[in-house]
GROMACS .gro file of C-alpha atoms in nm:
model
  488
    1LEU     CA    1  11.381   7.340  21.425
    2PHE     CA    2  11.154   7.071  21.289
    3ASN     CA    3  10.941   6.933  21.598
    4MET     CA    4  10.919   6.528  21.502
    5ALA     CA    5  10.710   6.487  21.795
    6THR     CA    6  10.403   6.663  21.653
    7MET     CA    7  10.487   6.668  21.283
    8THR     CA    8  10.660   6.341  21.179
    9GLY     CA    9  10.410   6.078  21.091
   10VAL     CA   10  10.492   5.686  21.053
   11GLN     CA   11  10.354   5.363  21.113
   12PRO     CA   12  10.277   5.274  21.436
   13GLY     CA   13  10.364   4.913  21.409
   14SER     CA   14  10.223   4.677  21.691
   15ILE     CA   15  10.145   4.929  21.924
   16TYR     CA   16   9.840   4.991  21.729
   17LYS     CA   17   9.728   4.636  21.844
   18VAL     CA   18   9.561   4.787  22.145
   19SER     CA   19   9.305   4.983  21.881
   20THR     CA   20   9.246   4.661  21.690
   21ALA     CA   21   9.151   4.479  22.030
   22TYR     CA   22   8.947   4.763  22.138
   23ALA     CA   23   8.732   4.750  21.824
   24ALA     CA   24   8.705   4.366  21.841
   25LEU     CA   25   8.613   4.407  22.209
   26GLU     CA   26   8.321   4.650  22.120
   27GLU     CA   27   8.206   4.436  21.855
   28GLY     CA   28   8.162   4.134  22.077
   29LEU     CA   29   8.506   3.962  22.138
   30SER     CA   30   8.530   3.765  22.486
   31PRO     CA   31   8.888   3.862  22.608
   32TYR     CA   32   8.909   3.511  22.730
   33GLN     CA   33   8.844   3.338  22.435
   34SER     CA   34   9.123   3.155  22.304
   35LEU     CA   35   9.217   3.109  21.936
   36TYR     CA   36   9.502   2.894  21.774
   37ASP     CA   37   9.810   3.074  21.611
   38ASP     CA   38   9.856   2.830  21.307
   39GLY     CA   39  10.192   3.018  21.221
   40PHE     CA   40  10.088   3.219  20.919
   41ILE     CA   41   9.796   3.319  20.655
   42GLU     CA   42   9.830   3.263  20.308
   43ILE     CA   43   9.673   3.529  20.070
   44GLY     CA   44   9.722   3.626  19.739
   45GLY     CA   45  10.040   3.467  19.736
   46HIS     CA   46  10.165   3.677  20.042
   47SER     CA   47  10.235   3.510  20.387
   48PHE     CA   48  10.109   3.672  20.698
   49GLY     CA   49  10.256   3.557  21.017
   50CYS     CA   50  10.467   3.657  21.345
   51LEU     CA   51  10.832   3.695  21.358
   52LEU     CA   52  10.812   3.366  21.567
   53TRP     CA   53  10.670   3.190  21.244
   54ASN     CA   54  10.908   3.354  21.014
   55GLN     CA   55  11.219   3.313  21.159
   56TYR     CA   56  11.180   3.021  21.362
   57ARG     CA   57  10.879   2.809  21.198
   58ALA     CA   58  10.731   2.800  21.536
   59ARG     CA   59  10.392   2.879  21.674
   60HIS     CA   60  10.220   3.059  21.983
   61GLY     CA   61   9.949   2.786  21.987
   62TYR     CA   62   9.607   2.914  22.160
   63VAL     CA   63   9.629   3.260  22.290
   64ASN     CA   64   9.406   3.490  22.447
   65LEU     CA   65   9.349   3.864  22.452
   66ASN     CA   66   9.618   3.870  22.747
   67SER     CA   67   9.864   3.629  22.600
   68ALA     CA   68   9.824   3.733  22.249
   69MET     CA   69   9.926   4.116  22.351
   70GLU     CA   70  10.184   3.985  22.585
   71VAL     CA   71  10.386   3.813  22.288
   72SER     CA   72  10.243   4.036  22.029
   73CYS     CA   73  10.099   3.743  21.827
   74ASN     CA   74  10.031   3.861  21.478
   75TYR     CA   75   9.787   3.584  21.384
   76TYR     CA   76   9.560   3.650  21.663
   77PHE     CA   77   9.520   4.022  21.571
   78TYR     CA   78   9.455   3.906  21.176
   79ASP     CA   79   9.193   3.691  21.340
   80ILE     CA   80   9.016   3.937  21.544
   81ALA     CA   81   9.042   4.226  21.286
   82SER     CA   82   8.865   4.002  21.047
   83GLY     CA   83   8.622   3.845  21.249
   84TYR     CA   84   8.749   3.495  21.134
   85ASP     CA   85   8.907   3.227  21.305
   86TYR     CA   86   9.184   3.138  21.004
   87ALA     CA   87   9.305   2.827  21.198
   88LYS     CA   88   8.968   2.673  21.219
   89GLY     CA   89   8.833   2.848  20.881
   90THR     CA   90   8.534   2.960  21.055
   91LYS     CA   91   8.363   3.320  21.142
   92LEU     CA   92   8.402   3.444  21.476
   93ASN     CA   93   8.061   3.554  21.666
   94TYR     CA   94   8.067   3.909  21.522
   95THR     CA   95   8.148   4.093  21.189
   96MET     CA   96   8.458   4.316  21.141
   97THR     CA   97   8.541   4.499  20.818
   98THR     CA   98   8.799   4.725  20.735
   99ASN     CA   99   8.601   5.074  20.782
  100LYS     CA  100   8.465   4.926  21.120
  101LEU     CA  101   8.852   4.867  21.247
  102LEU     CA  102   8.956   5.210  21.126
  103THR     CA  103   8.650   5.421  21.280
  104TYR     CA  104   8.701   5.288  21.626
  105SER     CA  105   9.038   5.427  21.585
  106LYS     CA  106   8.839   5.777  21.549
  107ASP     CA  107   8.764   5.732  21.918
  108PHE     CA  108   9.110   5.794  21.983
  109GLY     CA  109   9.166   6.113  21.830
  110LEU     CA  110   9.376   5.942  21.565
  111ASP     CA  111   9.204   6.132  21.295
  112GLU     CA  112   9.274   6.460  21.437
  113LYS     CA  113   9.522   6.702  21.588
  114THR     CA  114   9.574   6.654  21.936
  115GLY     CA  115   9.523   7.013  22.075
  116LEU     CA  116   9.877   7.126  22.124
  117GLU     CA  117   9.937   7.509  22.109
  118ILE     CA  118  10.205   7.473  21.857
  119GLU     CA  119  10.223   7.364  21.484
  120GLU     CA  120  10.131   6.981  21.449
  121ALA     CA  121  10.033   6.738  21.192
  122ALA     CA  122   9.728   6.507  21.132
  123TYR     CA  123   9.756   6.279  20.866
  124GLY     CA  124   9.455   6.089  20.933
  125ILE     CA  125   9.346   5.738  20.969
  126PRO     CA  126   9.392   5.522  20.639
  127ASP     CA  127   9.127   5.595  20.378
  128PRO     CA  128   8.994   5.385  20.080
  129ASP     CA  129   8.989   5.669  19.882
  130ASN     CA  130   9.298   5.825  19.949
  131LYS     CA  131   9.446   5.470  19.864
  132LYS     CA  132   9.233   5.492  19.541
  133LYS     CA  133   9.355   5.861  19.464
  134SER     CA  134   9.733   5.741  19.525
  135VAL     CA  135   9.705   5.444  19.287
  136GLN     CA  136   9.532   5.688  19.028
  137ASN     CA  137   9.836   5.916  19.026
  138MET     CA  138  10.077   5.619  19.009
  139LEU     CA  139   9.880   5.490  18.711
  140LYS     CA  140   9.889   5.817  18.537
  141ALA     CA  141  10.268   5.856  18.586
  142LYS     CA  142  10.299   5.471  18.448
  143LEU     CA  143  10.063   5.559  18.116
  144LYS     CA  144  10.273   5.863  18.038
  145SER     CA  145  10.601   5.664  18.039
  146VAL     CA  146  10.460   5.370  17.832
  147LEU     CA  147  10.206   5.496  17.599
  148LYS     CA  148  10.434   5.557  17.320
  149ASP     CA  149  10.448   5.197  17.272
  150TYR     CA  150  10.068   5.153  17.238
  151PHE     CA  151   9.935   5.428  17.081
  152PRO     CA  152  10.000   5.625  16.724
  153ALA     CA  153  10.287   5.906  16.759
  154GLU     CA  154  10.020   6.197  16.664
  155MET     CA  155   9.775   6.111  16.951
  156ILE     CA  156  10.040   6.153  17.226
  157ASN     CA  157  10.306   6.396  17.035
  158THR     CA  158  10.248   6.695  17.280
  159PRO     CA  159  10.258   6.702  17.678
  160GLU     CA  160   9.876   6.814  17.628
  161LYS     CA  161   9.778   6.503  17.416
  162LEU     CA  162   9.995   6.264  17.639
  163ASP     CA  163   9.827   6.383  17.945
  164SER     CA  164   9.435   6.357  17.789
  165VAL     CA  165   9.488   6.026  17.674
  166ALA     CA  166   9.646   5.922  18.033
  167THR     CA  167   9.380   6.116  18.220
  168THR     CA  168   9.099   5.936  17.992
  169ILE     CA  169   9.231   5.583  18.077
  170VAL     CA  170   9.250   5.673  18.441
  171SER     CA  171   8.891   5.786  18.453
  172TRP     CA  172   8.810   5.424  18.395
  173SER     CA  173   8.898   5.310  18.729
  174GLU     CA  174   8.542   5.455  18.871
  175GLU     CA  175   8.393   5.173  18.705
  176ILE     CA  176   8.657   4.881  18.746
  177PRO     CA  177   8.610   4.736  18.416
  178SER     CA  178   8.723   4.379  18.340
  179ARG     CA  179   9.013   4.291  18.151
  180THR     CA  180   8.822   4.252  17.811
  181GLN     CA  181   8.637   4.577  17.856
  182VAL     CA  182   8.962   4.735  17.935
  183ILE     CA  183   9.114   4.604  17.581
  184LYS     CA  184   8.791   4.733  17.403
  185LYS     CA  185   8.788   5.081  17.556
  186LEU     CA  186   9.162   5.082  17.444
  187GLU     CA  187   9.049   4.977  17.093
  188ASP     CA  188   8.770   5.250  17.085
  189LEU     CA  189   9.038   5.508  17.223
  190GLY     CA  190   9.254   5.464  16.918
  191ALA     CA  191   9.556   5.236  17.055
  192ASN     CA  192   9.765   5.034  16.824
  193LYS     CA  193   9.585   4.662  16.776
  194GLY     CA  194   9.767   4.345  16.865
  195THR     CA  195   9.948   4.513  17.159
  196LEU     CA  196   9.660   4.590  17.400
  197GLU     CA  197   9.683   4.270  17.615
  198LYS     CA  198  10.012   4.369  17.792
  199LEU     CA  199   9.878   4.728  17.842
  200ALA     CA  200   9.567   4.596  17.974
  201ASP     CA  201   9.697   4.365  18.213
  202ILE     CA  202   9.929   4.683  18.366
  203ILE     CA  203   9.621   4.881  18.370
  204LYS     CA  204   9.382   4.609  18.526
  205TYR     CA  205   9.600   4.405  18.772
  206ASP     CA  206   9.889   4.649  18.835
  207TYR     CA  207   9.657   4.919  18.908
  208PHE     CA  208   9.275   4.900  18.874
  209ASN     CA  209   9.270   4.616  19.142
  210GLN     CA  210   9.471   4.778  19.379
  211MET     CA  211   9.258   5.067  19.442
  212LYS     CA  212   9.054   4.910  19.705
  213PHE     CA  213   9.135   4.759  20.054
  214HIS     CA  214   9.158   4.392  20.022
  215GLU     CA  215   9.182   4.123  20.305
  216GLY     CA  216   9.580   4.143  20.305
  217ASP     CA  217   9.548   4.535  20.342
  218LEU     CA  218   9.294   4.458  20.646
  219LEU     CA  219   9.575   4.218  20.819
  220ASN     CA  220   9.829   4.487  20.751
  221LEU     CA  221   9.657   4.745  20.913
  222SER     CA  222   9.550   4.554  21.221
  223ILE     CA  223   9.900   4.530  21.319
  224GLY     CA  224   9.988   4.893  21.252
  225GLN     CA  225  10.132   4.869  20.905
  226GLY     CA  226  10.016   4.976  20.571
  227ASP     CA  227   9.881   5.318  20.538
  228HIS     CA  228   9.856   5.426  20.904
  229LYS     CA  229  10.061   5.734  20.965
  230TYR     CA  230  10.025   5.910  21.335
  231THR     CA  231  10.266   6.144  21.532
  232VAL     CA  232  10.452   6.076  21.851
  233ALA     CA  233  10.185   6.328  22.027
  234GLN     CA  234   9.889   6.144  21.861
  235MET     CA  235  10.033   5.826  22.013
  236ALA     CA  236  10.072   5.985  22.351
  237ARG     CA  237   9.697   6.054  22.362
  238TYR     CA  238   9.602   5.760  22.244
  239ILE     CA  239   9.775   5.560  22.518
  240MET     CA  240   9.634   5.810  22.770
  241THR     CA  241   9.295   5.735  22.655
  242VAL     CA  242   9.324   5.387  22.770
  243ALA     CA  243   9.498   5.462  23.070
  244ASN     CA  244   9.211   5.714  23.199
  245ASP     CA  245   8.938   5.454  23.104
  246GLY     CA  246   8.801   5.646  22.814
  247TYR     CA  247   8.845   5.976  22.851
  248ASN     CA  248   9.013   6.159  22.541
  249TYR     CA  249   9.133   6.476  22.675
  250PRO     CA  250   9.315   6.716  22.452
  251LEU     CA  251   9.695   6.774  22.508
  252THR     CA  252   9.821   7.108  22.662
  253LEU     CA  253  10.156   7.261  22.688
  254VAL     CA  254  10.269   7.343  23.049
  255LYS     CA  255  10.571   7.528  23.172
  256GLN     CA  256  10.665   7.263  23.400
  257VAL     CA  257  10.557   6.913  23.537
  258GLY     CA  258  10.298   7.002  23.801
  259ASP     CA  259  10.154   7.301  23.633
  260THR     CA  260   9.801   7.336  23.757
  261GLU     CA  261   9.750   7.697  23.625
  262LYS     CA  262   9.534   7.564  23.337
  263PRO     CA  263   9.211   7.421  23.433
  264ALA     CA  264   9.138   7.073  23.310
  265PRO     CA  265   8.912   7.078  22.990
  266THR     CA  266   8.579   6.897  23.018
  267VAL     CA  267   8.532   6.617  22.792
  268GLU     CA  268   8.279   6.318  22.747
  269LYS     CA  269   8.366   5.981  22.824
  270ILE     CA  270   8.375   5.736  22.548
  271GLN     CA  271   8.085   5.556  22.577
  272THR     CA  272   8.140   5.172  22.513
  273ASN     CA  273   7.950   4.868  22.449
  274ASN     CA  274   8.116   4.727  22.716
  275PRO     CA  275   8.187   4.883  23.009
  276LYS     CA  276   8.488   4.664  23.116
  277THR     CA  277   8.674   4.721  22.758
  278PHE     CA  278   8.917   4.949  22.876
  279GLN     CA  279   8.999   4.776  23.183
  280TYR     CA  280   9.061   4.432  22.952
  281LEU     CA  281   9.295   4.647  22.728
  282ARG     CA  282   9.472   4.778  23.041
  283THR     CA  283   9.504   4.417  23.168
  284ALA     CA  284   9.635   4.277  22.863
  285MET     CA  285   9.892   4.578  22.821
  286ASN     CA  286   9.992   4.494  23.179
  287TYR     CA  287  10.099   4.145  23.056
  288VAL     CA  288  10.361   4.288  22.796
  289ALA     CA  289  10.534   4.424  23.105
  290SER     CA  290  10.465   4.180  23.368
  291GLY     CA  291  10.410   3.854  23.201
  292ASP     CA  292  10.652   3.552  23.166
  293LYS     CA  293  10.673   3.581  22.788
  294GLY     CA  294  10.598   3.977  22.770
  295SER     CA  295  10.785   4.151  22.505
  296ALA     CA  296  10.910   4.400  22.753
  297ARG     CA  297  10.940   4.190  23.056
  298SER     CA  298  11.307   4.266  23.065
  299ILE     CA  299  11.288   4.623  23.094
  300PHE     CA  300  11.056   4.612  23.384
  301ARG     CA  301  11.196   4.329  23.594
  302ASN     CA  302  11.200   4.431  23.943
  303PHE     CA  303  11.049   4.724  23.858
  304PRO     CA  304  10.856   4.826  24.189
  305VAL     CA  305  10.546   4.960  24.008
  306LYS     CA  306  10.295   4.789  23.781
  307VAL     CA  307  10.311   4.897  23.411
  308GLY     CA  308  10.091   4.879  23.084
  309ALA     CA  309  10.312   4.875  22.787
  310LYS     CA  310  10.328   4.787  22.434
  311THR     CA  311  10.639   4.759  22.179
  312GLY     CA  312  10.632   4.827  21.843
  313THR     CA  313  10.848   4.792  21.543
  314ALA     CA  314  10.726   4.987  21.235
  315GLN     CA  315  10.844   4.942  20.887
  316LYS     CA  316  10.883   5.314  20.749
  317GLN     CA  317  10.767   5.375  20.401
  318GLY     CA  318  10.978   5.589  20.183
  319LYS     CA  319  11.337   5.653  20.082
  320ILE     CA  320  11.638   5.795  20.276
  321PRO     CA  321  11.740   6.108  20.147
  322PRO     CA  322  12.112   6.089  20.023
  323LYS     CA  323  12.393   6.263  20.194
  324ASP     CA  324  12.524   6.381  19.867
  325GLU     CA  325  12.205   6.395  19.598
  326ILE     CA  326  12.447   6.493  19.327
  327ALA     CA  327  12.695   6.183  19.379
  328TYR     CA  328  12.369   6.005  19.389
  329PHE     CA  329  12.254   6.102  19.073
  330LYS     CA  330  12.603   6.072  18.918
  331THR     CA  331  12.604   5.699  19.046
  332TYR     CA  332  12.273   5.605  18.943
  333LEU     CA  333  12.183   5.808  18.599
  334SER     CA  334  12.244   5.512  18.383
  335ARG     CA  335  11.982   5.318  18.558
  336ILE     CA  336  11.719   5.610  18.597
  337ASP     CA  337  11.748   5.681  18.226
  338GLY     CA  338  12.053   5.523  17.995
  339ARG     CA  339  11.985   5.755  17.730
  340LEU     CA  340  12.134   6.074  17.947
  341SER     CA  341  12.481   6.145  18.015
  342PHE     CA  342  12.591   6.286  18.316
  343SER     CA  343  12.813   6.572  18.154
  344GLN     CA  344  12.465   6.644  17.973
  345VAL     CA  345  12.292   6.678  18.270
  346GLN     CA  346  12.533   6.893  18.425
  347ALA     CA  347  12.550   7.143  18.121
  348LYS     CA  348  12.141   7.160  18.167
  349THR     CA  349  12.165   7.227  18.530
  350LYS     CA  350  12.414   7.521  18.496
  351ASP     CA  351  12.134   7.654  18.243
  352VAL     CA  352  11.852   7.607  18.499
  353LEU     CA  353  12.036   7.768  18.755
  354LYS     CA  354  12.104   8.045  18.532
  355ASP     CA  355  11.767   8.098  18.445
  356ARG     CA  356  11.622   8.048  18.797
  357ASN     CA  357  11.890   8.296  18.943
  358GLU     CA  358  11.778   8.549  18.669
  359GLU     CA  359  11.415   8.474  18.720
  360LEU     CA  360  11.461   8.544  19.124
  361ALA     CA  361  11.670   8.893  19.000
  362LYS     CA  362  11.385   9.027  18.785
  363LEU     CA  363  11.157   8.943  19.075
  364LYS     CA  364  11.354   9.140  19.321
  365ASN     CA  365  11.389   9.446  19.102
  366SER     CA  366  10.999   9.452  19.017
  367ILE     CA  367  10.972   9.500  19.394
  368LYS     CA  368  11.161   9.831  19.355
  369THR     CA  369  10.876   9.975  19.085
  370MET     CA  370  10.601   9.840  19.310
  371THR     CA  371  10.388  10.115  19.506
  372SER     CA  372  10.163   9.881  19.678
  373GLU     CA  373  10.288   9.736  19.996
  374ALA     CA  374  10.060   9.399  19.909
  375ASP     CA  375  10.193   9.336  19.592
  376LYS     CA  376  10.556   9.377  19.742
  377GLN     CA  377  10.464   9.131  20.006
  378LYS     CA  378  10.322   8.909  19.750
  379VAL     CA  379  10.654   8.881  19.534
  380GLU     CA  380  10.846   8.885  19.867
  381ASN     CA  381  10.653   8.592  19.949
  382ARG     CA  382  10.722   8.398  19.635
  383ILE     CA  383  11.072   8.476  19.643
  384ASN     CA  384  11.116   8.345  20.007
  385SER     CA  385  10.905   8.047  19.912
  386LEU     CA  386  11.119   7.955  19.610
  387VAL     CA  387  11.460   7.990  19.823
  388ALA     CA  388  11.307   7.765  20.085
  389GLN     CA  389  11.199   7.499  19.861
  390GLY     CA  390  11.571   7.492  19.720
  391TYR     CA  391  11.509   7.647  19.404
  392LEU     CA  392  11.846   7.781  19.379
  393LYS     CA  393  12.035   7.471  19.512
  394GLU     CA  394  12.216   7.262  19.263
  395GLU     CA  395  12.081   6.911  19.356
  396ASN     CA  396  11.721   7.057  19.328
  397ALA     CA  397  11.815   7.218  18.967
  398MET     CA  398  12.005   6.870  18.856
  399ARG     CA  399  11.659   6.691  18.932
  400PHE     CA  400  11.493   6.939  18.722
  401ALA     CA  401  11.725   6.846  18.443
  402ILE     CA  402  11.717   6.520  18.458
  403LYS     CA  403  11.314   6.540  18.418
  404SER     CA  404  11.321   6.800  18.119
  405LEU     CA  405  11.612   6.596  17.942
  406SER     CA  406  11.452   6.243  17.969
  407SER     CA  407  11.170   6.119  17.717
  408ARG     CA  408  11.048   5.885  18.004
  409ASN     CA  409  10.833   6.143  18.204
  410LEU     CA  410  11.017   6.063  18.477
  411THR     CA  411  10.840   6.111  18.847
  412ASP     CA  412  11.043   6.202  19.185
  413GLU     CA  413  10.927   5.850  19.278
  414GLN     CA  414  11.127   5.671  18.968
  415ILE     CA  415  11.446   5.890  19.026
  416ASN     CA  416  11.428   5.781  19.376
  417THR     CA  417  11.411   5.436  19.324
  418TYR     CA  418  11.797   5.360  19.418
  419ARG     CA  419  11.787   5.546  19.732
  420ALA     CA  420  11.829   5.307  20.042
  421ASP     CA  421  11.520   5.212  20.260
  422PHE     CA  422  11.449   5.325  20.607
  423GLY     CA  423  11.512   5.065  20.895
  424GLU     CA  424  11.245   4.994  21.107
  425PHE     CA  425  11.113   5.244  21.377
  426SER     CA  426  11.101   5.148  21.757
  427TRP     CA  427  10.806   5.246  21.928
  428PHE     CA  428  10.704   5.205  22.293
  429VAL     CA  429  10.393   5.322  22.447
  430ALA     CA  430  10.302   5.286  22.851
  431PHE     CA  431  10.147   5.420  23.146
  432ALA     CA  432  10.195   5.386  23.506
  433PRO     CA  433  10.080   5.301  23.787
  434LEU     CA  434   9.849   5.011  23.628
  435ASP     CA  435   9.582   5.054  23.886
  436ASP     CA  436   9.610   5.466  23.919
  437PRO     CA  437   9.757   5.580  23.622
  438GLN     CA  438   9.922   5.927  23.632
  439ILE     CA  439  10.150   5.931  23.322
  440ALA     CA  440  10.134   5.805  22.973
  441ILE     CA  441  10.424   5.769  22.762
  442ALA     CA  442  10.489   5.749  22.380
  443ILE     CA  443  10.838   5.705  22.276
  444LEU     CA  444  10.967   5.689  21.873
  445ILE     CA  445  11.338   5.618  21.794
  446PRO     CA  446  11.366   5.661  21.407
  447GLU     CA  447  11.528   5.342  21.227
  448GLY     CA  448  11.573   5.258  21.622
  449GLY     CA  449  11.505   4.882  21.557
  450HIS     CA  450  11.300   4.687  21.788
  451GLY     CA  451  11.051   4.853  21.990
  452GLY     CA  452  11.222   4.725  22.275
  453TYR     CA  453  11.531   4.958  22.231
  454SER     CA  454  11.267   5.249  22.334
  455GLY     CA  455  11.142   5.059  22.670
  456PRO     CA  456  11.434   5.156  22.876
  457ILE     CA  457  11.381   5.549  22.800
  458VAL     CA  458  11.048   5.495  22.913
  459ARG     CA  459  11.143   5.307  23.226
  460GLU     CA  460  11.370   5.581  23.327
  461LEU     CA  461  11.103   5.852  23.275
  462ILE     CA  462  10.832   5.678  23.480
  463GLY     CA  463  11.113   5.613  23.725
  464ASP     CA  464  11.188   5.978  23.728
  465TYR     CA  465  10.838   6.112  23.745
  466LEU     CA  466  10.718   5.858  24.013
  467LYS     CA  467  11.054   5.920  24.213
  468ILE     CA  468  11.149   5.559  24.208
  469PRO     CA  469  11.515   5.463  24.221
  470ALA     CA  470  11.681   5.358  23.943
  471THR     CA  471  11.701   4.973  23.848
  472ASN     CA  472  11.793   4.721  23.592
  473THR     CA  473  12.033   4.998  23.377
  474ASN     CA  474  12.184   4.734  23.176
  475TYR     CA  475  11.887   4.617  23.003
  476LYS     CA  476  11.955   4.495  22.643
  477PRO     CA  477  11.692   4.350  22.434
  478THR     CA  478  11.718   3.934  22.348
  479THR     CA  479  11.586   3.754  22.050
  480SER     CA  480  11.283   3.646  22.261
  481ASP     CA  481  11.192   4.005  22.294
  482ASN     CA  482  11.145   4.045  21.940
  483VAL     CA  483  10.816   3.889  21.821
  484GLU     CA  484  10.596   4.101  21.679
  485LEU     CA  485  10.742   4.227  21.337
  486ASN     CA  486  10.544   4.112  21.037
  487THR     CA  487  10.838   4.063  20.757
  488ASN     CA  488  10.638   3.919  20.490
   0.00000   0.00000   0.00000
């Protein structure tokens, strides 16, 4: 009963490049300006390039907005998102920052709910403050697991003392001190002398220096990776706005296609610096579907209607929940904490479940003696909430048992380390007809691989809506279709 279209937020991958192009065009980019794709960009020891370079050591050469969108050239979008020609080492004719790039995304409503009359999520556009808070939380968890090696036992021998020391160190991130200053602060805090360099390096380089968006973050964000997180409904509204020349209508539910009972809402057209911005975007998206090298050209070959499209292959963050979490704990317990035995964890799990069942029984019995209906409802809500969260499930109790038995202050992230990574998510957005858009579509296939795999679904939906006979039903993506994934 979980509505993935309105509640699941994932990185958009290359379909976000339309927003990147929008921001650059508004800042002064000419869609006809050719920039050279030199394969890859090296930043901080990391390589940023197209799949074409990563797999074949090949380059797209000179590309403009149309041809770059057509082949989904990462290098071009790195350039225009940075306001910098990396191949020539010169600035472009405008200035772009991470905040500018992300602020333009708000024009498409990517920081808000779509307006649908059902429950939906809006995780928001990436925010430097959110990144900082996330890194601060990770640092605090890390400190709780290692401070015993650097501080006298009497300073951290209770959870309260340990939390206090860790909180103090995390608070230093507000000023981003130098390595030397971190060492001095650790000494003043009472850390053991002679061992502080290693701890200072962890604090300074692994965490403090990662709290702000850097150049590499901007490059990842420009191609829809990094901290982006949008729902399918948001992506449908996003591409609708491009299709209808900047009218960002809220979405609404209808009983059936063609239902006209609901009056169209009144919205103002997005005011652009360049009156042709959305036209340029639609033309570039048509190259994706119709260009000789378009990443969706095989899907719409012989299709009688011109289409604007964009494929996306997103690298989903997070770990896949195992089918049997008890078996997962048993298999990886020695790696999670080698000092624990599975029989020890099982025994503790039984005690946890016993305590929890007794706790819920007491809560249920307490309702019988209550006279206030509000108090009764409050307790019932608490019971229902605990049960819904898996409070009485063995795997939930076992996770709690592992945490309570371990002296390493384990986090859920550390316990989940050995889960499998998600495969790539397949995105496809499109609108049609090109010159008179009537339908906009966003498709997501979780762990569906290349964005092209979602394309035939879009083609059939457009064909059905516009009453076009089925064509090209044997489409299979080819290697040449798969050109936009950044695998650094």
